[in-house]
Amino acid sequence: MTTAYEQVVATRSQERLTGLDFINGLFTDFIELHGDRRFADDPAIVGGLAYLGDIPITVIATEKGRDTKSRIKRNFGTPNPEGYRKALRLMKQAEKFNRPIICIIDTSGAFCGIGAEERGQGQAVAENLYEMMTMRTPILSILVGEGGSGGALALAIADEVWILENAVYSVISPEGCANILWRDPDRAKEAAEHLKLTAKDVSKLGIVDKVVKEHEEEPDIMLDSLVTDISMWYEKISKLNNDELIEKRYERFRKIGDYM
């Protein structure tokens, strides 16, 4: 039986599909858009326009890269504030033109470098949380690898949040948790068990709405199934008017953690 920490390690494997793999596998006619119109373009977040069947969509994905060179270029999938501002710019554009938003998430968290903090990392994440909650267009977020801290949450304020069965979702990495609680990063395995970060755990807690079965040997099966599931999700949610959409999204997050 795979332990929670072994599952965390597996999500960091270079063999797993990356954000771009999901974009190319799920959608057609992808056109990437760049820049936050304030500072720079962040390659850790890839976003743009695409089609889901015949439905025009906006897709936003965190991208880790696959080999050492591409991972360095993508900052190992840890976005700077300009990445989150680019994502919000694309979401606002999608809202204006009534396009649904699909977010593909695989990040250990927002980048915590000095430059990122100087440019307002915390504010950039907070603005996404605030704006996504009242976005007047459908949003679906899918956790496909690591879902780490506010860096993942900044793309996961959605009408539904799905998770791949071998992905994880947590407020902090097991190593970071062990270091803070016990000043001993070697206790990361123990921390992982307590964090309840596996797909099974977060589904049981009501934090995600769907666990997506993976076909590790034949990923095309999973991608084809996801295309069908996303299309069905959009067909269902597009029947809601904007006020109903926002109210249901608000209630979704309000009930998390309610054990009365």
PDB file of C-alpha atoms in Angstrom:
ATOM      1  CA  MET A   1       0.000   0.000   0.000  1.00  0.00           C
ATOM      2  CA  THR A   2       1.368   3.415  -0.984  1.00  0.00           C
ATOM      3  CA  THR A   3       1.940   5.792   1.923  1.00  0.00           C
ATOM      4  CA  ALA A   4       0.956   9.458   1.807  1.00  0.00           C
ATOM      5  CA  TYR A   5       4.578  10.570   1.504  1.00  0.00           C
ATOM      6  CA  GLU A   6       5.293   8.073  -1.273  1.00  0.00           C
ATOM      7  CA  GLN A   7       2.357   9.594  -3.128  1.00  0.00           C
ATOM      8  CA  VAL A   8       3.828  13.081  -2.659  1.00  0.00           C
ATOM      9  CA  VAL A   9       7.178  11.910  -4.048  1.00  0.00           C
ATOM     10  CA  ALA A  10       5.424  10.272  -7.001  1.00  0.00           C
ATOM     11  CA  THR A  11       3.706  13.561  -7.938  1.00  0.00           C
ATOM     12  CA  ARG A  12       7.160  15.131  -8.341  1.00  0.00           C
ATOM     13  CA  SER A  13       8.299  12.528 -10.873  1.00  0.00           C
ATOM     14  CA  GLN A  14       9.469  13.729 -14.270  1.00  0.00           C
ATOM     15  CA  GLU A  15       7.396  10.916 -15.776  1.00  0.00           C
ATOM     16  CA  ARG A  16       4.049  12.487 -14.856  1.00  0.00           C
ATOM     17  CA  LEU A  17       2.124  14.528 -17.401  1.00  0.00           C
ATOM     18  CA  THR A  18       2.772  18.262 -17.082  1.00  0.00           C
ATOM     19  CA  GLY A  19       0.369  21.167 -17.488  1.00  0.00           C
ATOM     20  CA  LEU A  20       1.208  21.533 -21.177  1.00  0.00           C
ATOM     21  CA  ASP A  21       0.622  17.815 -21.713  1.00  0.00           C
ATOM     22  CA  PHE A  22      -2.900  18.245 -20.361  1.00  0.00           C
ATOM     23  CA  ILE A  23      -3.532  21.349 -22.465  1.00  0.00           C
ATOM     24  CA  ASN A  24      -2.450  19.554 -25.646  1.00  0.00           C
ATOM     25  CA  GLY A  25      -4.209  16.329 -24.682  1.00  0.00           C
ATOM     26  CA  LEU A  26      -7.569  17.818 -23.702  1.00  0.00           C
ATOM     27  CA  PHE A  27      -8.017  20.809 -25.989  1.00  0.00           C
ATOM     28  CA  THR A  28      -7.472  21.850 -29.589  1.00  0.00           C
ATOM     29  CA  ASP A  29      -6.268  25.027 -31.321  1.00  0.00           C
ATOM     30  CA  PHE A  30      -4.452  26.307 -28.245  1.00  0.00           C
ATOM     31  CA  ILE A  31      -3.128  29.865 -28.570  1.00  0.00           C
ATOM     32  CA  GLU A  32      -0.852  30.922 -25.727  1.00  0.00           C
ATOM     33  CA  LEU A  33      -1.129  34.471 -24.392  1.00  0.00           C
ATOM     34  CA  HIS A  34       1.721  36.084 -22.472  1.00  0.00           C
ATOM     35  CA  GLY A  35       2.403  38.687 -19.828  1.00  0.00           C
ATOM     36  CA  ASP A  36       0.671  40.381 -16.917  1.00  0.00           C
ATOM     37  CA  ARG A  37       0.809  43.885 -18.492  1.00  0.00           C
ATOM     38  CA  ARG A  38       2.661  45.093 -15.395  1.00  0.00           C
ATOM     39  CA  PHE A  39       6.068  43.458 -15.128  1.00  0.00           C
ATOM     40  CA  ALA A  40       6.845  40.323 -17.143  1.00  0.00           C
ATOM     41  CA  ASP A  41       5.713  36.986 -18.488  1.00  0.00           C
ATOM     42  CA  ASP A  42       5.995  34.078 -16.051  1.00  0.00           C
ATOM     43  CA  PRO A  43       6.707  30.746 -17.789  1.00  0.00           C
ATOM     44  CA  ALA A  44       5.601  28.827 -14.663  1.00  0.00           C
ATOM     45  CA  ILE A  45       2.026  29.612 -15.694  1.00  0.00           C
ATOM     46  CA  VAL A  46       0.843  28.901 -19.234  1.00  0.00           C
ATOM     47  CA  GLY A  47      -2.493  30.233 -20.391  1.00  0.00           C
ATOM     48  CA  GLY A  48      -4.502  31.138 -23.415  1.00  0.00           C
ATOM     49  CA  LEU A  49      -7.416  30.276 -25.673  1.00  0.00           C
ATOM     50  CA  ALA A  50      -8.451  26.842 -26.880  1.00  0.00           C
ATOM     51  CA  TYR A  51     -11.398  24.700 -27.855  1.00  0.00           C
ATOM     52  CA  LEU A  52     -13.049  21.912 -25.890  1.00  0.00           C
ATOM     53  CA  GLY A  53     -14.797  20.212 -28.781  1.00  0.00           C
ATOM     54  CA  ASP A  54     -16.604  23.184 -30.308  1.00  0.00           C
ATOM     55  CA  ILE A  55     -16.684  25.207 -27.060  1.00  0.00           C
ATOM     56  CA  PRO A  56     -14.228  28.137 -26.854  1.00  0.00           C
ATOM     57  CA  ILE A  57     -12.521  28.174 -23.457  1.00  0.00           C
ATOM     58  CA  THR A  58      -9.754  29.857 -21.499  1.00  0.00           C
ATOM     59  CA  VAL A  59      -7.231  27.392 -20.085  1.00  0.00           C
ATOM     60  CA  ILE A  60      -4.608  28.209 -17.443  1.00  0.00           C
ATOM     61  CA  ALA A  61      -2.009  25.703 -16.244  1.00  0.00           C
ATOM     62  CA  THR A  62       0.994  25.621 -13.972  1.00  0.00           C
ATOM     63  CA  GLU A  63       3.916  24.079 -15.843  1.00  0.00           C
ATOM     64  CA  LYS A  64       6.886  22.423 -14.105  1.00  0.00           C
ATOM     65  CA  GLY A  65       8.829  21.328 -17.159  1.00  0.00           C
ATOM     66  CA  ARG A  66      10.051  17.804 -17.722  1.00  0.00           C
ATOM     67  CA  ASP A  67      13.867  17.788 -17.771  1.00  0.00           C
ATOM     68  CA  THR A  68      16.384  19.890 -15.844  1.00  0.00           C
ATOM     69  CA  LYS A  69      16.649  22.612 -18.489  1.00  0.00           C
ATOM     70  CA  SER A  70      12.902  23.084 -18.856  1.00  0.00           C
ATOM     71  CA  ARG A  71      12.322  22.882 -15.109  1.00  0.00           C
ATOM     72  CA  ILE A  72      14.789  25.687 -14.521  1.00  0.00           C
ATOM     73  CA  LYS A  73      13.072  27.740 -17.237  1.00  0.00           C
ATOM     74  CA  ARG A  74       9.679  27.106 -15.629  1.00  0.00           C
ATOM     75  CA  ASN A  75      11.019  27.775 -12.110  1.00  0.00           C
ATOM     76  CA  PHE A  76       9.980  24.212 -11.199  1.00  0.00           C
ATOM     77  CA  GLY A  77       6.332  25.215 -11.506  1.00  0.00           C
ATOM     78  CA  THR A  78       6.453  27.784  -8.687  1.00  0.00           C
ATOM     79  CA  PRO A  79       4.871  30.973 -10.057  1.00  0.00           C
ATOM     80  CA  ASN A  80       5.960  34.520  -9.352  1.00  0.00           C
ATOM     81  CA  PRO A  81       3.327  37.228  -8.730  1.00  0.00           C
ATOM     82  CA  GLU A  82       3.331  38.140 -12.415  1.00  0.00           C
ATOM     83  CA  GLY A  83       2.208  34.584 -13.148  1.00  0.00           C
ATOM     84  CA  TYR A  84      -0.855  34.948 -10.953  1.00  0.00           C
ATOM     85  CA  ARG A  85      -1.543  38.394 -12.397  1.00  0.00           C
ATOM     86  CA  LYS A  86      -1.321  36.927 -15.904  1.00  0.00           C
ATOM     87  CA  ALA A  87      -3.772  34.219 -14.863  1.00  0.00           C
ATOM     88  CA  LEU A  88      -6.185  36.803 -13.458  1.00  0.00           C
ATOM     89  CA  ARG A  89      -5.897  38.910 -16.621  1.00  0.00           C
ATOM     90  CA  LEU A  90      -6.877  35.892 -18.713  1.00  0.00           C
ATOM     91  CA  MET A  91      -9.750  35.063 -16.356  1.00  0.00           C
ATOM     92  CA  LYS A  92     -11.096  38.598 -16.615  1.00  0.00           C
ATOM     93  CA  GLN A  93     -10.892  38.310 -20.388  1.00  0.00           C
ATOM     94  CA  ALA A  94     -12.790  35.012 -20.243  1.00  0.00           C
ATOM     95  CA  GLU A  95     -15.464  36.602 -18.070  1.00  0.00           C
ATOM     96  CA  LYS A  96     -15.866  39.462 -20.552  1.00  0.00           C
ATOM     97  CA  PHE A  97     -16.444  37.079 -23.467  1.00  0.00           C
ATOM     98  CA  ASN A  98     -18.421  34.440 -21.507  1.00  0.00           C
ATOM     99  CA  ARG A  99     -15.827  31.701 -21.909  1.00  0.00           C
ATOM    100  CA  PRO A 100     -15.545  28.959 -19.252  1.00  0.00           C
ATOM    101  CA  ILE A 101     -12.210  28.756 -17.428  1.00  0.00           C
ATOM    102  CA  ILE A 102     -10.297  25.494 -16.939  1.00  0.00           C
ATOM    103  CA  CYS A 103      -7.341  25.554 -14.517  1.00  0.00           C
ATOM    104  CA  ILE A 104      -4.760  22.729 -14.502  1.00  0.00           C
ATOM    105  CA  ILE A 105      -2.785  22.758 -11.247  1.00  0.00           C
ATOM    106  CA  ASP A 106       0.563  21.144 -10.440  1.00  0.00           C
ATOM    107  CA  THR A 107       2.708  23.258  -8.138  1.00  0.00           C
ATOM    108  CA  SER A 108       4.490  22.916  -4.815  1.00  0.00           C
ATOM    109  CA  GLY A 109       3.416  26.503  -4.115  1.00  0.00           C
ATOM    110  CA  ALA A 110       3.986  30.121  -5.013  1.00  0.00           C
ATOM    111  CA  PHE A 111       7.653  31.096  -5.358  1.00  0.00           C
ATOM    112  CA  CYS A 112       8.986  32.534  -2.102  1.00  0.00           C
ATOM    113  CA  GLY A 113      12.073  34.359  -3.384  1.00  0.00           C
ATOM    114  CA  ILE A 114      12.961  37.888  -2.338  1.00  0.00           C
ATOM    115  CA  GLY A 115      12.032  39.353  -5.731  1.00  0.00           C
ATOM    116  CA  ALA A 116       8.612  37.686  -5.636  1.00  0.00           C
ATOM    117  CA  GLU A 117       7.925  39.087  -2.184  1.00  0.00           C
ATOM    118  CA  GLU A 118       9.090  42.554  -3.241  1.00  0.00           C
ATOM    119  CA  ARG A 119       6.674  42.469  -6.191  1.00  0.00           C
ATOM    120  CA  GLY A 120       3.691  41.530  -4.012  1.00  0.00           C
ATOM    121  CA  GLN A 121       3.376  37.755  -4.007  1.00  0.00           C
ATOM    122  CA  GLY A 122       0.877  37.674  -1.157  1.00  0.00           C
ATOM    123  CA  GLN A 123      -1.279  40.364  -2.714  1.00  0.00           C
ATOM    124  CA  ALA A 124      -1.246  38.628  -6.109  1.00  0.00           C
ATOM    125  CA  VAL A 125      -2.486  35.368  -4.566  1.00  0.00           C
ATOM    126  CA  ALA A 126      -5.085  37.184  -2.449  1.00  0.00           C
ATOM    127  CA  GLU A 127      -6.420  39.097  -5.462  1.00  0.00           C
ATOM    128  CA  ASN A 128      -6.965  35.834  -7.332  1.00  0.00           C
ATOM    129  CA  LEU A 129      -8.884  34.351  -4.392  1.00  0.00           C
ATOM    130  CA  TYR A 130     -11.045  37.453  -4.121  1.00  0.00           C
ATOM    131  CA  GLU A 131     -11.726  37.871  -7.822  1.00  0.00           C
ATOM    132  CA  MET A 132     -12.344  34.203  -8.612  1.00  0.00           C
ATOM    133  CA  MET A 133     -15.024  33.941  -5.936  1.00  0.00           C
ATOM    134  CA  THR A 134     -17.261  36.377  -7.847  1.00  0.00           C
ATOM    135  CA  MET A 135     -16.152  35.610 -11.408  1.00  0.00           C
ATOM    136  CA  ARG A 136     -19.248  35.621 -13.621  1.00  0.00           C
ATOM    137  CA  THR A 137     -18.302  32.648 -15.760  1.00  0.00           C
ATOM    138  CA  PRO A 138     -17.939  28.911 -14.954  1.00  0.00           C
ATOM    139  CA  ILE A 139     -14.612  27.766 -13.483  1.00  0.00           C
ATOM    140  CA  LEU A 140     -13.279  24.211 -13.196  1.00  0.00           C
ATOM    141  CA  SER A 141      -9.954  23.455 -11.486  1.00  0.00           C
ATOM    142  CA  ILE A 142      -8.185  20.094 -11.815  1.00  0.00           C
ATOM    143  CA  LEU A 143      -5.297  19.103  -9.529  1.00  0.00           C
ATOM    144  CA  VAL A 144      -3.056  16.847 -11.606  1.00  0.00           C
ATOM    145  CA  GLY A 145       0.079  16.563  -9.430  1.00  0.00           C
ATOM    146  CA  GLU A 146       1.123  18.631  -6.434  1.00  0.00           C
ATOM    147  CA  GLY A 147      -1.447  21.041  -5.072  1.00  0.00           C
ATOM    148  CA  GLY A 148       0.636  23.079  -2.682  1.00  0.00           C
ATOM    149  CA  SER A 149      -0.516  25.884  -0.385  1.00  0.00           C
ATOM    150  CA  GLY A 150      -1.834  29.244  -1.613  1.00  0.00           C
ATOM    151  CA  GLY A 151       0.065  28.773  -4.852  1.00  0.00           C
ATOM    152  CA  ALA A 152      -2.437  26.068  -5.814  1.00  0.00           C
ATOM    153  CA  LEU A 153      -5.436  27.695  -4.147  1.00  0.00           C
ATOM    154  CA  ALA A 154      -4.898  30.845  -6.236  1.00  0.00           C
ATOM    155  CA  LEU A 155      -6.130  28.832  -9.238  1.00  0.00           C
ATOM    156  CA  ALA A 156      -8.628  26.651  -7.362  1.00  0.00           C
ATOM    157  CA  ILE A 157     -11.481  28.946  -6.327  1.00  0.00           C
ATOM    158  CA  ALA A 158     -13.806  27.174  -8.715  1.00  0.00           C
ATOM    159  CA  ASP A 159     -17.333  25.894  -9.120  1.00  0.00           C
ATOM    160  CA  GLU A 160     -15.888  22.381  -8.955  1.00  0.00           C
ATOM    161  CA  VAL A 161     -12.432  21.124  -8.006  1.00  0.00           C
ATOM    162  CA  TRP A 162     -11.299  17.733  -9.297  1.00  0.00           C
ATOM    163  CA  ILE A 163      -8.188  15.770  -8.402  1.00  0.00           C
ATOM    164  CA  LEU A 164      -6.349  12.904 -10.092  1.00  0.00           C
ATOM    165  CA  GLU A 165      -6.309   9.810  -7.907  1.00  0.00           C
ATOM    166  CA  ASN A 166      -2.535   9.984  -7.404  1.00  0.00           C
ATOM    167  CA  ALA A 167      -2.332  13.759  -6.914  1.00  0.00           C
ATOM    168  CA  VAL A 168      -2.155  15.580  -3.560  1.00  0.00           C
ATOM    169  CA  TYR A 169      -3.609  18.804  -2.130  1.00  0.00           C
ATOM    170  CA  SER A 170      -2.261  20.396   1.012  1.00  0.00           C
ATOM    171  CA  VAL A 171      -1.765  23.660   2.873  1.00  0.00           C
ATOM    172  CA  ILE A 172       1.989  22.990   3.042  1.00  0.00           C
ATOM    173  CA  SER A 173       4.536  20.437   1.870  1.00  0.00           C
ATOM    174  CA  PRO A 174       5.304  17.579   4.281  1.00  0.00           C
ATOM    175  CA  GLU A 175       8.914  18.791   4.518  1.00  0.00           C
ATOM    176  CA  GLY A 176       7.811  22.321   5.372  1.00  0.00           C
ATOM    177  CA  CYS A 177       5.292  21.072   7.910  1.00  0.00           C
ATOM    178  CA  ALA A 178       7.865  18.850   9.645  1.00  0.00           C
ATOM    179  CA  ASN A 179      10.357  21.681   9.766  1.00  0.00           C
ATOM    180  CA  ILE A 180       7.858  24.102  11.323  1.00  0.00           C
ATOM    181  CA  LEU A 181       6.286  21.700  13.819  1.00  0.00           C
ATOM    182  CA  TRP A 182       9.278  19.661  14.886  1.00  0.00           C
ATOM    183  CA  ARG A 183      12.302  21.509  13.455  1.00  0.00           C
ATOM    184  CA  ASP A 184      13.084  18.208  11.782  1.00  0.00           C
ATOM    185  CA  PRO A 185      12.472  17.856   8.016  1.00  0.00           C
ATOM    186  CA  ASP A 186      13.343  14.158   8.325  1.00  0.00           C
ATOM    187  CA  ARG A 187       9.885  13.667   9.837  1.00  0.00           C
ATOM    188  CA  ALA A 188       8.237  14.534   6.533  1.00  0.00           C
ATOM    189  CA  LYS A 189       6.750  11.039   6.204  1.00  0.00           C
ATOM    190  CA  GLU A 190       4.992  11.457   9.539  1.00  0.00           C
ATOM    191  CA  ALA A 191       3.784  14.939   8.583  1.00  0.00           C
ATOM    192  CA  ALA A 192       2.339  13.657   5.303  1.00  0.00           C
ATOM    193  CA  GLU A 193       0.116  11.211   7.170  1.00  0.00           C
ATOM    194  CA  HIS A 194      -1.213  13.939   9.473  1.00  0.00           C
ATOM    195  CA  LEU A 195      -1.828  16.451   6.661  1.00  0.00           C
ATOM    196  CA  LYS A 196      -4.512  14.255   5.025  1.00  0.00           C
ATOM    197  CA  LEU A 197      -3.354  15.348   1.591  1.00  0.00           C
ATOM    198  CA  THR A 198      -4.125  12.385  -0.657  1.00  0.00           C
ATOM    199  CA  ALA A 199      -6.981  12.399  -3.157  1.00  0.00           C
ATOM    200  CA  LYS A 200      -8.879   9.947  -0.968  1.00  0.00           C
ATOM    201  CA  ASP A 201      -8.446  12.177   2.084  1.00  0.00           C
ATOM    202  CA  VAL A 202      -9.466  15.475   0.500  1.00  0.00           C
ATOM    203  CA  SER A 203     -12.434  13.826  -1.202  1.00  0.00           C
ATOM    204  CA  LYS A 204     -13.632  12.441   2.124  1.00  0.00           C
ATOM    205  CA  LEU A 205     -13.286  15.905   3.675  1.00  0.00           C
ATOM    206  CA  GLY A 206     -15.358  17.472   0.902  1.00  0.00           C
ATOM    207  CA  ILE A 207     -12.531  19.679  -0.355  1.00  0.00           C
ATOM    208  CA  VAL A 208     -12.719  18.258  -3.877  1.00  0.00           C
ATOM    209  CA  ASP A 209     -15.768  17.248  -5.887  1.00  0.00           C
ATOM    210  CA  LYS A 210     -14.404  14.421  -8.022  1.00  0.00           C
ATOM    211  CA  VAL A 211     -11.502  11.981  -8.036  1.00  0.00           C
ATOM    212  CA  VAL A 212     -10.310  11.229 -11.569  1.00  0.00           C
ATOM    213  CA  LYS A 213      -9.066   7.717 -12.243  1.00  0.00           C
ATOM    214  CA  GLU A 214      -5.576   7.594 -13.717  1.00  0.00           C
ATOM    215  CA  HIS A 215      -4.393   5.131 -16.352  1.00  0.00           C
ATOM    216  CA  GLU A 216      -0.642   5.366 -15.860  1.00  0.00           C
ATOM    217  CA  GLU A 217       0.226   2.952 -18.647  1.00  0.00           C
ATOM    218  CA  GLU A 218      -2.233   4.494 -21.112  1.00  0.00           C
ATOM    219  CA  PRO A 219      -2.729   8.184 -20.250  1.00  0.00           C
ATOM    220  CA  ASP A 220      -4.747   8.758 -23.436  1.00  0.00           C
ATOM    221  CA  ILE A 221      -7.588   6.791 -21.830  1.00  0.00           C
ATOM    222  CA  MET A 222      -7.645   9.231 -18.907  1.00  0.00           C
ATOM    223  CA  LEU A 223      -7.453  12.258 -21.206  1.00  0.00           C
ATOM    224  CA  ASP A 224     -10.309  11.028 -23.409  1.00  0.00           C
ATOM    225  CA  SER A 225     -12.410  10.388 -20.317  1.00  0.00           C
ATOM    226  CA  LEU A 226     -11.606  13.846 -18.971  1.00  0.00           C
ATOM    227  CA  VAL A 227     -12.719  15.498 -22.204  1.00  0.00           C
ATOM    228  CA  THR A 228     -16.091  13.783 -21.842  1.00  0.00           C
ATOM    229  CA  ASP A 229     -16.387  14.632 -18.149  1.00  0.00           C
ATOM    230  CA  ILE A 230     -15.468  18.301 -18.664  1.00  0.00           C
ATOM    231  CA  SER A 231     -17.981  18.598 -21.501  1.00  0.00           C
ATOM    232  CA  MET A 232     -20.707  17.112 -19.275  1.00  0.00           C
ATOM    233  CA  TRP A 233     -19.731  19.460 -16.449  1.00  0.00           C
ATOM    234  CA  TYR A 234     -20.027  22.485 -18.716  1.00  0.00           C
ATOM    235  CA  GLU A 235     -23.348  21.357 -20.154  1.00  0.00           C
ATOM    236  CA  LYS A 236     -24.711  21.120 -16.605  1.00  0.00           C
ATOM    237  CA  ILE A 237     -23.258  24.329 -15.172  1.00  0.00           C
ATOM    238  CA  SER A 238     -24.006  26.507 -18.200  1.00  0.00           C
ATOM    239  CA  LYS A 239     -27.711  26.190 -17.347  1.00  0.00           C
ATOM    240  CA  LEU A 240     -27.173  28.402 -14.280  1.00  0.00           C
ATOM    241  CA  ASN A 241     -27.466  32.155 -14.552  1.00  0.00           C
ATOM    242  CA  ASN A 242     -24.604  34.281 -13.223  1.00  0.00           C
ATOM    243  CA  ASP A 243     -26.203  34.980  -9.842  1.00  0.00           C
ATOM    244  CA  GLU A 244     -26.879  31.273  -9.260  1.00  0.00           C
ATOM    245  CA  LEU A 245     -23.324  30.443 -10.338  1.00  0.00           C
ATOM    246  CA  ILE A 246     -21.739  32.826  -7.838  1.00  0.00           C
ATOM    247  CA  GLU A 247     -24.064  31.792  -5.012  1.00  0.00           C
ATOM    248  CA  LYS A 248     -23.339  28.089  -5.497  1.00  0.00           C
ATOM    249  CA  ARG A 249     -19.579  28.770  -5.643  1.00  0.00           C
ATOM    250  CA  TYR A 250     -19.770  30.789  -2.433  1.00  0.00           C
ATOM    251  CA  GLU A 251     -21.765  28.075  -0.658  1.00  0.00           C
ATOM    252  CA  ARG A 252     -19.334  25.403  -1.857  1.00  0.00           C
ATOM    253  CA  PHE A 253     -16.481  27.001   0.043  1.00  0.00           C
ATOM    254  CA  ARG A 254     -18.555  28.078   3.053  1.00  0.00           C
ATOM    255  CA  LYS A 255     -19.497  24.482   3.867  1.00  0.00           C
ATOM    256  CA  ILE A 256     -15.899  23.158   3.851  1.00  0.00           C
ATOM    257  CA  GLY A 257     -14.934  22.349   7.428  1.00  0.00           C
ATOM    258  CA  ASP A 258     -18.522  22.457   8.727  1.00  0.00           C
ATOM    259  CA  TYR A 259     -18.908  19.466  11.062  1.00  0.00           C
ATOM    260  CA  MET A 260     -21.867  20.638  13.155  1.00  0.00           C
TER     261      MET A 260
END
